[in-house]
């Protein structure tokens, strides 16, 4: 695991990246050093003169996190000149964008916990959390502006996809739409778009050829779908300590996830068992009581739709790996493969 020590400004919340087996010690050392630079810049980027804005903006930064998106930016940049200062700035942009989206997501999902800490809206209320998310989007915009018009356009299109993904998740599939396919499109916009942009910006600002930039962007897109499908599994199969979220939060808030959609598909196509119907009835009931939620989570954990979701996550992760065949062999492509394989293992 590559890790970054806490900066002097916050020694209470060390930041660790996602577990990626990197066999090359030189690459591992370079990523560790540059992630430290990203962390320093990130904390400077969220600082505000206003005390409330400053404290609330730092809330999720101080809570830590895997820094998966900036890590992907830095890793993709190693296919070119990863030492360029623009690469670090691009990594800061994608993490600011991600953090901003978390403030908004937690309000919409009524999530009480994020990264093992109380969510911002639970501390300051919905209005403050939304405005702080907007502030972070503004800081991402001002940071990307210094990287030039192409980066601004990429960032704007990514932001648009993030918003559309959230919108389409909120309104649900239209009449005649396949709910499973609709959900995969939501995942592509809500999660995969920013991972794709993370890899794209890293390779782009490292001076990589256009075909390499396109390859890592396609890899990031598929990686993002695999990541969210794995997250759907973890929401049910892991403890709150492991995931940093309350297990079953999506069930309680009636947010669709792949296991539930696969279960409902059985009813729609007439293949559901009596137990399937009973489980859907349980999921549609009031889950505000902790005991009722625990019963629903436990029932889904035991159902084969969870295994089916795991298999989908693995399939998308392997598809992401296939995109890397166009890259030259070496420690960077090996690490990118390990990145996707780690996501598949995460689901398993």
GROMACS .gro file of C-alpha atoms in nm:
model
  348
    1UNK     CA    1   0.000   0.000   0.000
    2UNK     CA    2   0.132   0.345  -0.090
    3UNK     CA    3   0.071   0.591   0.190
    4UNK     CA    4   0.115   0.960   0.256
    5UNK     CA    5   0.198   1.087   0.605
    6UNK     CA    6  -0.021   1.362   0.746
    7UNK     CA    7   0.089   1.716   0.679
    8UNK     CA    8   0.190   1.933   0.976
    9UNK     CA    9  -0.144   2.114   0.947
   10UNK     CA   10  -0.338   1.802   1.036
   11UNK     CA   11  -0.165   1.521   1.216
   12UNK     CA   12  -0.490   1.358   1.323
   13UNK     CA   13  -0.598   1.224   0.984
   14UNK     CA   14  -0.330   1.043   0.782
   15UNK     CA   15  -0.421   0.990   0.420
   16UNK     CA   16  -0.371   0.651   0.261
   17UNK     CA   17  -0.428   0.556  -0.097
   18UNK     CA   18  -0.611   0.253  -0.218
   19UNK     CA   19  -0.414  -0.072  -0.185
   20UNK     CA   20  -0.226  -0.115  -0.514
   21UNK     CA   21   0.051  -0.371  -0.533
   22UNK     CA   22   0.337  -0.179  -0.697
   23UNK     CA   23   0.633  -0.409  -0.745
   24UNK     CA   24   0.868  -0.139  -0.870
   25UNK     CA   25   1.020   0.043  -0.568
   26UNK     CA   26   1.120   0.347  -0.773
   27UNK     CA   27   0.766   0.397  -0.899
   28UNK     CA   28   0.625   0.346  -0.550
   29UNK     CA   29   0.862   0.606  -0.405
   30UNK     CA   30   0.781   0.857  -0.679
   31UNK     CA   31   0.406   0.821  -0.625
   32UNK     CA   32   0.444   0.855  -0.250
   33UNK     CA   33   0.642   1.177  -0.290
   34UNK     CA   34   0.400   1.329  -0.540
   35UNK     CA   35   0.096   1.231  -0.338
   36UNK     CA   36   0.252   1.427  -0.056
   37UNK     CA   37   0.271   1.727  -0.287
   38UNK     CA   38  -0.092   1.677  -0.385
   39UNK     CA   39  -0.195   1.662  -0.021
   40UNK     CA   40  -0.015   1.987   0.058
   41UNK     CA   41  -0.174   2.162  -0.240
   42UNK     CA   42  -0.516   2.018  -0.161
   43UNK     CA   43  -0.514   2.153   0.192
   44UNK     CA   44  -0.407   2.494   0.063
   45UNK     CA   45  -0.683   2.484  -0.199
   46UNK     CA   46  -0.962   2.427   0.054
   47UNK     CA   47  -0.843   2.698   0.294
   48UNK     CA   48  -1.075   2.999   0.343
   49UNK     CA   49  -1.048   3.325   0.533
   50UNK     CA   50  -1.404   3.275   0.657
   51UNK     CA   51  -1.387   3.051   0.969
   52UNK     CA   52  -1.700   2.845   0.896
   53UNK     CA   53  -1.613   2.796   0.530
   54UNK     CA   54  -1.259   2.698   0.628
   55UNK     CA   55  -1.364   2.444   0.892
   56UNK     CA   56  -1.641   2.289   0.685
   57UNK     CA   57  -1.428   2.274   0.369
   58UNK     CA   58  -1.153   2.090   0.555
   59UNK     CA   59  -1.398   1.843   0.711
   60UNK     CA   60  -1.370   1.565   0.450
   61UNK     CA   61  -1.008   1.642   0.366
   62UNK     CA   62  -0.918   1.589   0.732
   63UNK     CA   63  -1.123   1.269   0.743
   64UNK     CA   64  -0.867   1.114   0.510
   65UNK     CA   65  -0.959   0.884   0.224
   66UNK     CA   66  -0.787   0.675  -0.038
   67UNK     CA   67  -0.717   0.966  -0.278
   68UNK     CA   68  -0.794   0.718  -0.555
   69UNK     CA   69  -0.852   0.981  -0.824
   70UNK     CA   70  -0.534   1.183  -0.776
   71UNK     CA   71  -0.341   0.857  -0.748
   72UNK     CA   72  -0.475   0.754  -1.087
   73UNK     CA   73  -0.373   1.095  -1.229
   74UNK     CA   74  -0.019   1.054  -1.098
   75UNK     CA   75   0.005   0.693  -1.210
   76UNK     CA   76  -0.113   0.766  -1.564
   77UNK     CA   77   0.134   1.056  -1.579
   78UNK     CA   78   0.418   0.810  -1.528
   79UNK     CA   79   0.358   0.699  -1.888
   80UNK     CA   80   0.515   1.034  -1.979
   81UNK     CA   81   0.692   1.297  -1.771
   82UNK     CA   82   0.523   1.262  -1.434
   83UNK     CA   83   0.741   1.531  -1.278
   84UNK     CA   84   0.568   1.819  -1.457
   85UNK     CA   85   0.404   2.055  -1.205
   86UNK     CA   86   0.081   2.058  -1.406
   87UNK     CA   87   0.032   1.691  -1.317
   88UNK     CA   88   0.007   1.770  -0.945
   89UNK     CA   89  -0.236   2.054  -1.017
   90UNK     CA   90  -0.451   1.819  -1.228
   91UNK     CA   91  -0.452   1.569  -0.940
   92UNK     CA   92  -0.571   1.844  -0.705
   93UNK     CA   93  -0.850   1.937  -0.949
   94UNK     CA   94  -0.996   1.586  -0.964
   95UNK     CA   95  -0.985   1.541  -0.586
   96UNK     CA   96  -1.148   1.880  -0.525
   97UNK     CA   97  -1.422   1.783  -0.770
   98UNK     CA   98  -1.471   1.449  -0.597
   99UNK     CA   99  -1.482   1.603  -0.250
  100UNK     CA  100  -1.736   1.864  -0.363
  101UNK     CA  101  -1.960   1.591  -0.502
  102UNK     CA  102  -1.946   1.402  -0.170
  103UNK     CA  103  -2.088   1.701   0.020
  104UNK     CA  104  -2.383   1.707  -0.220
  105UNK     CA  105  -2.427   1.330  -0.236
  106UNK     CA  106  -2.445   1.295   0.140
  107UNK     CA  107  -2.722   1.555   0.156
  108UNK     CA  108  -2.922   1.382  -0.117
  109UNK     CA  109  -2.869   1.038   0.038
  110UNK     CA  110  -2.912   1.155   0.401
  111UNK     CA  111  -2.590   0.967   0.479
  112UNK     CA  112  -2.496   1.014   0.847
  113UNK     CA  113  -2.134   0.899   0.810
  114UNK     CA  114  -1.862   0.958   0.551
  115UNK     CA  115  -1.509   0.817   0.581
  116UNK     CA  116  -1.575   0.711   0.935
  117UNK     CA  117  -1.670   1.062   1.047
  118UNK     CA  118  -2.006   1.241   1.071
  119UNK     CA  119  -2.106   1.375   0.729
  120UNK     CA  120  -2.095   1.751   0.683
  121UNK     CA  121  -2.473   1.791   0.670
  122UNK     CA  122  -2.500   1.598   0.999
  123UNK     CA  123  -2.267   1.854   1.159
  124UNK     CA  124  -2.373   2.184   0.999
  125UNK     CA  125  -2.704   2.108   0.825
  126UNK     CA  126  -2.802   2.063   0.462
  127UNK     CA  127  -2.772   2.425   0.350
  128UNK     CA  128  -2.415   2.466   0.476
  129UNK     CA  129  -2.310   2.130   0.330
  130UNK     CA  130  -2.449   2.222  -0.012
  131UNK     CA  131  -2.284   2.563  -0.011
  132UNK     CA  132  -1.949   2.415   0.095
  133UNK     CA  133  -1.976   2.166  -0.190
  134UNK     CA  134  -2.033   2.462  -0.423
  135UNK     CA  135  -1.729   2.638  -0.277
  136UNK     CA  136  -1.514   2.334  -0.349
  137UNK     CA  137  -1.643   2.315  -0.705
  138UNK     CA  138  -1.545   2.681  -0.740
  139UNK     CA  139  -1.195   2.606  -0.611
  140UNK     CA  140  -1.167   2.318  -0.858
  141UNK     CA  141  -1.270   2.555  -1.138
  142UNK     CA  142  -1.015   2.820  -1.040
  143UNK     CA  143  -0.742   2.556  -1.016
  144UNK     CA  144  -0.818   2.402  -1.354
  145UNK     CA  145  -0.834   2.746  -1.517
  146UNK     CA  146  -0.458   2.775  -1.472
  147UNK     CA  147  -0.413   2.455  -1.674
  148UNK     CA  148  -0.558   2.600  -1.993
  149UNK     CA  149  -0.877   2.593  -2.201
  150UNK     CA  150  -0.862   2.222  -2.296
  151UNK     CA  151  -0.846   2.121  -1.931
  152UNK     CA  152  -1.131   2.361  -1.849
  153UNK     CA  153  -1.345   2.201  -2.120
  154UNK     CA  154  -1.266   1.849  -1.997
  155UNK     CA  155  -1.350   1.951  -1.641
  156UNK     CA  156  -1.676   2.118  -1.749
  157UNK     CA  157  -1.789   1.812  -1.945
  158UNK     CA  158  -1.702   1.588  -1.651
  159UNK     CA  159  -1.899   1.811  -1.414
  160UNK     CA  160  -2.193   1.793  -1.654
  161UNK     CA  161  -2.179   1.413  -1.651
  162UNK     CA  162  -2.163   1.408  -1.271
  163UNK     CA  163  -2.477   1.620  -1.254
  164UNK     CA  164  -2.659   1.416  -1.519
  165UNK     CA  165  -2.570   1.093  -1.342
  166UNK     CA  166  -2.712   1.223  -1.017
  167UNK     CA  167  -3.022   1.354  -1.196
  168UNK     CA  168  -3.087   1.027  -1.374
  169UNK     CA  169  -3.037   0.832  -1.052
  170UNK     CA  170  -3.287   1.060  -0.880
  171UNK     CA  171  -3.563   1.036  -1.144
  172UNK     CA  172  -3.502   0.669  -1.225
  173UNK     CA  173  -3.545   0.488  -1.557
  174UNK     CA  174  -3.809   0.605  -1.801
  175UNK     CA  175  -4.097   0.396  -1.928
  176UNK     CA  176  -3.960   0.109  -2.135
  177UNK     CA  177  -3.603   0.152  -2.009
  178UNK     CA  178  -3.414  -0.145  -1.871
  179UNK     CA  179  -3.346  -0.052  -1.505
  180UNK     CA  180  -3.015  -0.242  -1.501
  181UNK     CA  181  -2.886  -0.071  -1.816
  182UNK     CA  182  -3.010   0.263  -1.684
  183UNK     CA  183  -2.817   0.204  -1.363
  184UNK     CA  184  -2.497   0.120  -1.550
  185UNK     CA  185  -2.532   0.450  -1.737
  186UNK     CA  186  -2.576   0.628  -1.405
  187UNK     CA  187  -2.258   0.467  -1.275
  188UNK     CA  188  -2.070   0.570  -1.588
  189UNK     CA  189  -2.168   0.933  -1.536
  190UNK     CA  190  -2.159   0.956  -1.155
  191UNK     CA  191  -1.839   0.763  -1.090
  192UNK     CA  192  -1.660   0.654  -1.407
  193UNK     CA  193  -1.652   0.998  -1.570
  194UNK     CA  194  -1.425   1.144  -1.303
  195UNK     CA  195  -1.196   0.840  -1.295
  196UNK     CA  196  -1.165   0.862  -1.672
  197UNK     CA  197  -1.084   1.233  -1.647
  198UNK     CA  198  -0.831   1.164  -1.371
  199UNK     CA  199  -0.634   0.930  -1.596
  200UNK     CA  200  -0.681   1.151  -1.903
  201UNK     CA  201  -0.547   1.465  -1.735
  202UNK     CA  202  -0.250   1.281  -1.589
  203UNK     CA  203  -0.139   1.142  -1.925
  204UNK     CA  204  -0.221   1.465  -2.106
  205UNK     CA  205  -0.017   1.691  -1.880
  206UNK     CA  206   0.269   1.441  -1.875
  207UNK     CA  207   0.301   1.495  -2.250
  208UNK     CA  208   0.181   1.149  -2.359
  209UNK     CA  209   0.072   1.087  -2.720
  210UNK     CA  210  -0.300   1.120  -2.794
  211UNK     CA  211  -0.344   0.744  -2.831
  212UNK     CA  212  -0.203   0.686  -2.483
  213UNK     CA  213  -0.429   0.957  -2.339
  214UNK     CA  214  -0.729   0.789  -2.504
  215UNK     CA  215  -0.628   0.445  -2.378
  216UNK     CA  216  -0.600   0.545  -2.011
  217UNK     CA  217  -0.924   0.744  -2.035
  218UNK     CA  218  -1.108   0.435  -2.164
  219UNK     CA  219  -0.945   0.230  -1.888
  220UNK     CA  220  -1.060   0.480  -1.624
  221UNK     CA  221  -1.415   0.474  -1.756
  222UNK     CA  222  -1.445   0.096  -1.718
  223UNK     CA  223  -1.255   0.103  -1.390
  224UNK     CA  224  -1.512   0.347  -1.253
  225UNK     CA  225  -1.806   0.118  -1.327
  226UNK     CA  226  -1.620  -0.171  -1.165
  227UNK     CA  227  -1.543   0.047  -0.863
  228UNK     CA  228  -1.906   0.141  -0.803
  229UNK     CA  229  -2.032  -0.214  -0.853
  230UNK     CA  230  -1.775  -0.324  -0.595
  231UNK     CA  231  -1.903  -0.046  -0.369
  232UNK     CA  232  -2.256  -0.185  -0.405
  233UNK     CA  233  -2.124  -0.517  -0.277
  234UNK     CA  234  -1.936  -0.355   0.010
  235UNK     CA  235  -2.243  -0.156   0.115
  236UNK     CA  236  -2.399  -0.489   0.204
  237UNK     CA  237  -2.109  -0.724   0.274
  238UNK     CA  238  -1.874  -0.511   0.482
  239UNK     CA  239  -1.895  -0.351   0.824
  240UNK     CA  240  -1.923   0.022   0.871
  241UNK     CA  241  -1.563   0.025   0.999
  242UNK     CA  242  -1.439  -0.125   0.672
  243UNK     CA  243  -1.637   0.095   0.434
  244UNK     CA  244  -1.658   0.420   0.632
  245UNK     CA  245  -2.033   0.421   0.566
  246UNK     CA  246  -2.333   0.288   0.752
  247UNK     CA  247  -2.413  -0.055   0.598
  248UNK     CA  248  -2.743  -0.049   0.412
  249UNK     CA  249  -2.767   0.330   0.388
  250UNK     CA  250  -2.872   0.301   0.023
  251UNK     CA  251  -3.142   0.049   0.117
  252UNK     CA  252  -3.279   0.278   0.386
  253UNK     CA  253  -3.291   0.576   0.149
  254UNK     CA  254  -3.437   0.363  -0.134
  255UNK     CA  255  -3.136   0.442  -0.352
  256UNK     CA  256  -3.115   0.176  -0.626
  257UNK     CA  257  -2.809  -0.049  -0.628
  258UNK     CA  258  -2.724  -0.342  -0.853
  259UNK     CA  259  -2.819  -0.626  -0.613
  260UNK     CA  260  -3.166  -0.479  -0.562
  261UNK     CA  261  -3.211  -0.411  -0.934
  262UNK     CA  262  -3.115  -0.769  -1.020
  263UNK     CA  263  -3.365  -0.892  -0.762
  264UNK     CA  264  -3.641  -0.673  -0.905
  265UNK     CA  265  -3.552  -0.791  -1.256
  266UNK     CA  266  -3.645  -1.144  -1.153
  267UNK     CA  267  -3.992  -1.026  -1.066
  268UNK     CA  268  -4.022  -0.826  -1.387
  269UNK     CA  269  -3.925  -1.121  -1.608
  270UNK     CA  270  -4.131  -1.378  -1.415
  271UNK     CA  271  -3.842  -1.583  -1.274
  272UNK     CA  272  -3.875  -1.475  -0.911
  273UNK     CA  273  -3.926  -1.727  -0.635
  274UNK     CA  274  -4.164  -1.677  -0.345
  275UNK     CA  275  -3.862  -1.584  -0.133
  276UNK     CA  276  -3.758  -1.321  -0.388
  277UNK     CA  277  -4.101  -1.159  -0.368
  278UNK     CA  278  -4.091  -1.162   0.012
  279UNK     CA  279  -3.747  -1.000   0.009
  280UNK     CA  280  -3.863  -0.722  -0.225
  281UNK     CA  281  -4.157  -0.661   0.008
  282UNK     CA  282  -3.911  -0.630   0.295
  283UNK     CA  283  -3.694  -0.384   0.100
  284UNK     CA  284  -3.999  -0.175   0.011
  285UNK     CA  285  -4.108  -0.154   0.374
  286UNK     CA  286  -4.006   0.112   0.625
  287UNK     CA  287  -3.636   0.059   0.706
  288UNK     CA  288  -3.588   0.352   0.940
  289UNK     CA  289  -3.572   0.112   1.234
  290UNK     CA  290  -3.218  -0.026   1.276
  291UNK     CA  291  -3.343  -0.380   1.332
  292UNK     CA  292  -3.549  -0.373   1.011
  293UNK     CA  293  -3.250  -0.241   0.816
  294UNK     CA  294  -3.021  -0.508   0.960
  295UNK     CA  295  -3.272  -0.776   0.858
  296UNK     CA  296  -3.284  -0.642   0.502
  297UNK     CA  297  -2.905  -0.620   0.478
  298UNK     CA  298  -2.867  -0.972   0.612
  299UNK     CA  299  -3.120  -1.114   0.366
  300UNK     CA  300  -2.948  -0.953   0.069
  301UNK     CA  301  -2.608  -1.070   0.192
  302UNK     CA  302  -2.735  -1.427   0.173
  303UNK     CA  303  -2.903  -1.387  -0.168
  304UNK     CA  304  -2.731  -1.489  -0.490
  305UNK     CA  305  -2.786  -1.143  -0.644
  306UNK     CA  306  -2.490  -1.029  -0.435
  307UNK     CA  307  -2.270  -1.289  -0.605
  308UNK     CA  308  -2.407  -1.179  -0.941
  309UNK     CA  309  -2.307  -0.821  -0.861
  310UNK     CA  310  -1.960  -0.938  -0.763
  311UNK     CA  311  -1.930  -1.115  -1.098
  312UNK     CA  312  -2.033  -0.798  -1.283
  313UNK     CA  313  -1.772  -0.597  -1.096
  314UNK     CA  314  -1.503  -0.848  -1.188
  315UNK     CA  315  -1.616  -0.844  -1.552
  316UNK     CA  316  -1.588  -0.464  -1.574
  317UNK     CA  317  -1.249  -0.469  -1.400
  318UNK     CA  318  -1.118  -0.726  -1.649
  319UNK     CA  319  -1.253  -0.519  -1.936
  320UNK     CA  320  -1.058  -0.222  -1.798
  321UNK     CA  321  -0.743  -0.435  -1.792
  322UNK     CA  322  -0.801  -0.531  -2.157
  323UNK     CA  323  -0.777  -0.163  -2.252
  324UNK     CA  324  -0.417  -0.162  -2.129
  325UNK     CA  325  -0.298  -0.403  -2.399
  326UNK     CA  326  -0.220  -0.099  -2.615
  327UNK     CA  327   0.030   0.037  -2.360
  328UNK     CA  328   0.399  -0.053  -2.350
  329UNK     CA  329   0.492  -0.318  -2.096
  330UNK     CA  330   0.653  -0.190  -1.780
  331UNK     CA  331   0.595  -0.102  -1.414
  332UNK     CA  332   0.329   0.162  -1.492
  333UNK     CA  333   0.108  -0.066  -1.699
  334UNK     CA  334   0.165  -0.340  -1.440
  335UNK     CA  335   0.048  -0.103  -1.166
  336UNK     CA  336  -0.259  -0.002  -1.366
  337UNK     CA  337  -0.345  -0.370  -1.408
  338UNK     CA  338  -0.297  -0.425  -1.036
  339UNK     CA  339  -0.524  -0.126  -0.973
  340UNK     CA  340  -0.810  -0.293  -1.160
  341UNK     CA  341  -0.737  -0.633  -1.010
  342UNK     CA  342  -0.747  -0.480  -0.662
  343UNK     CA  343  -1.098  -0.353  -0.737
  344UNK     CA  344  -1.204  -0.699  -0.846
  345UNK     CA  345  -1.057  -0.843  -0.526
  346UNK     CA  346  -1.239  -0.571  -0.330
  347UNK     CA  347  -1.570  -0.697  -0.464
  348UNK     CA  348  -1.478  -1.060  -0.402
   0.00000   0.00000   0.00000
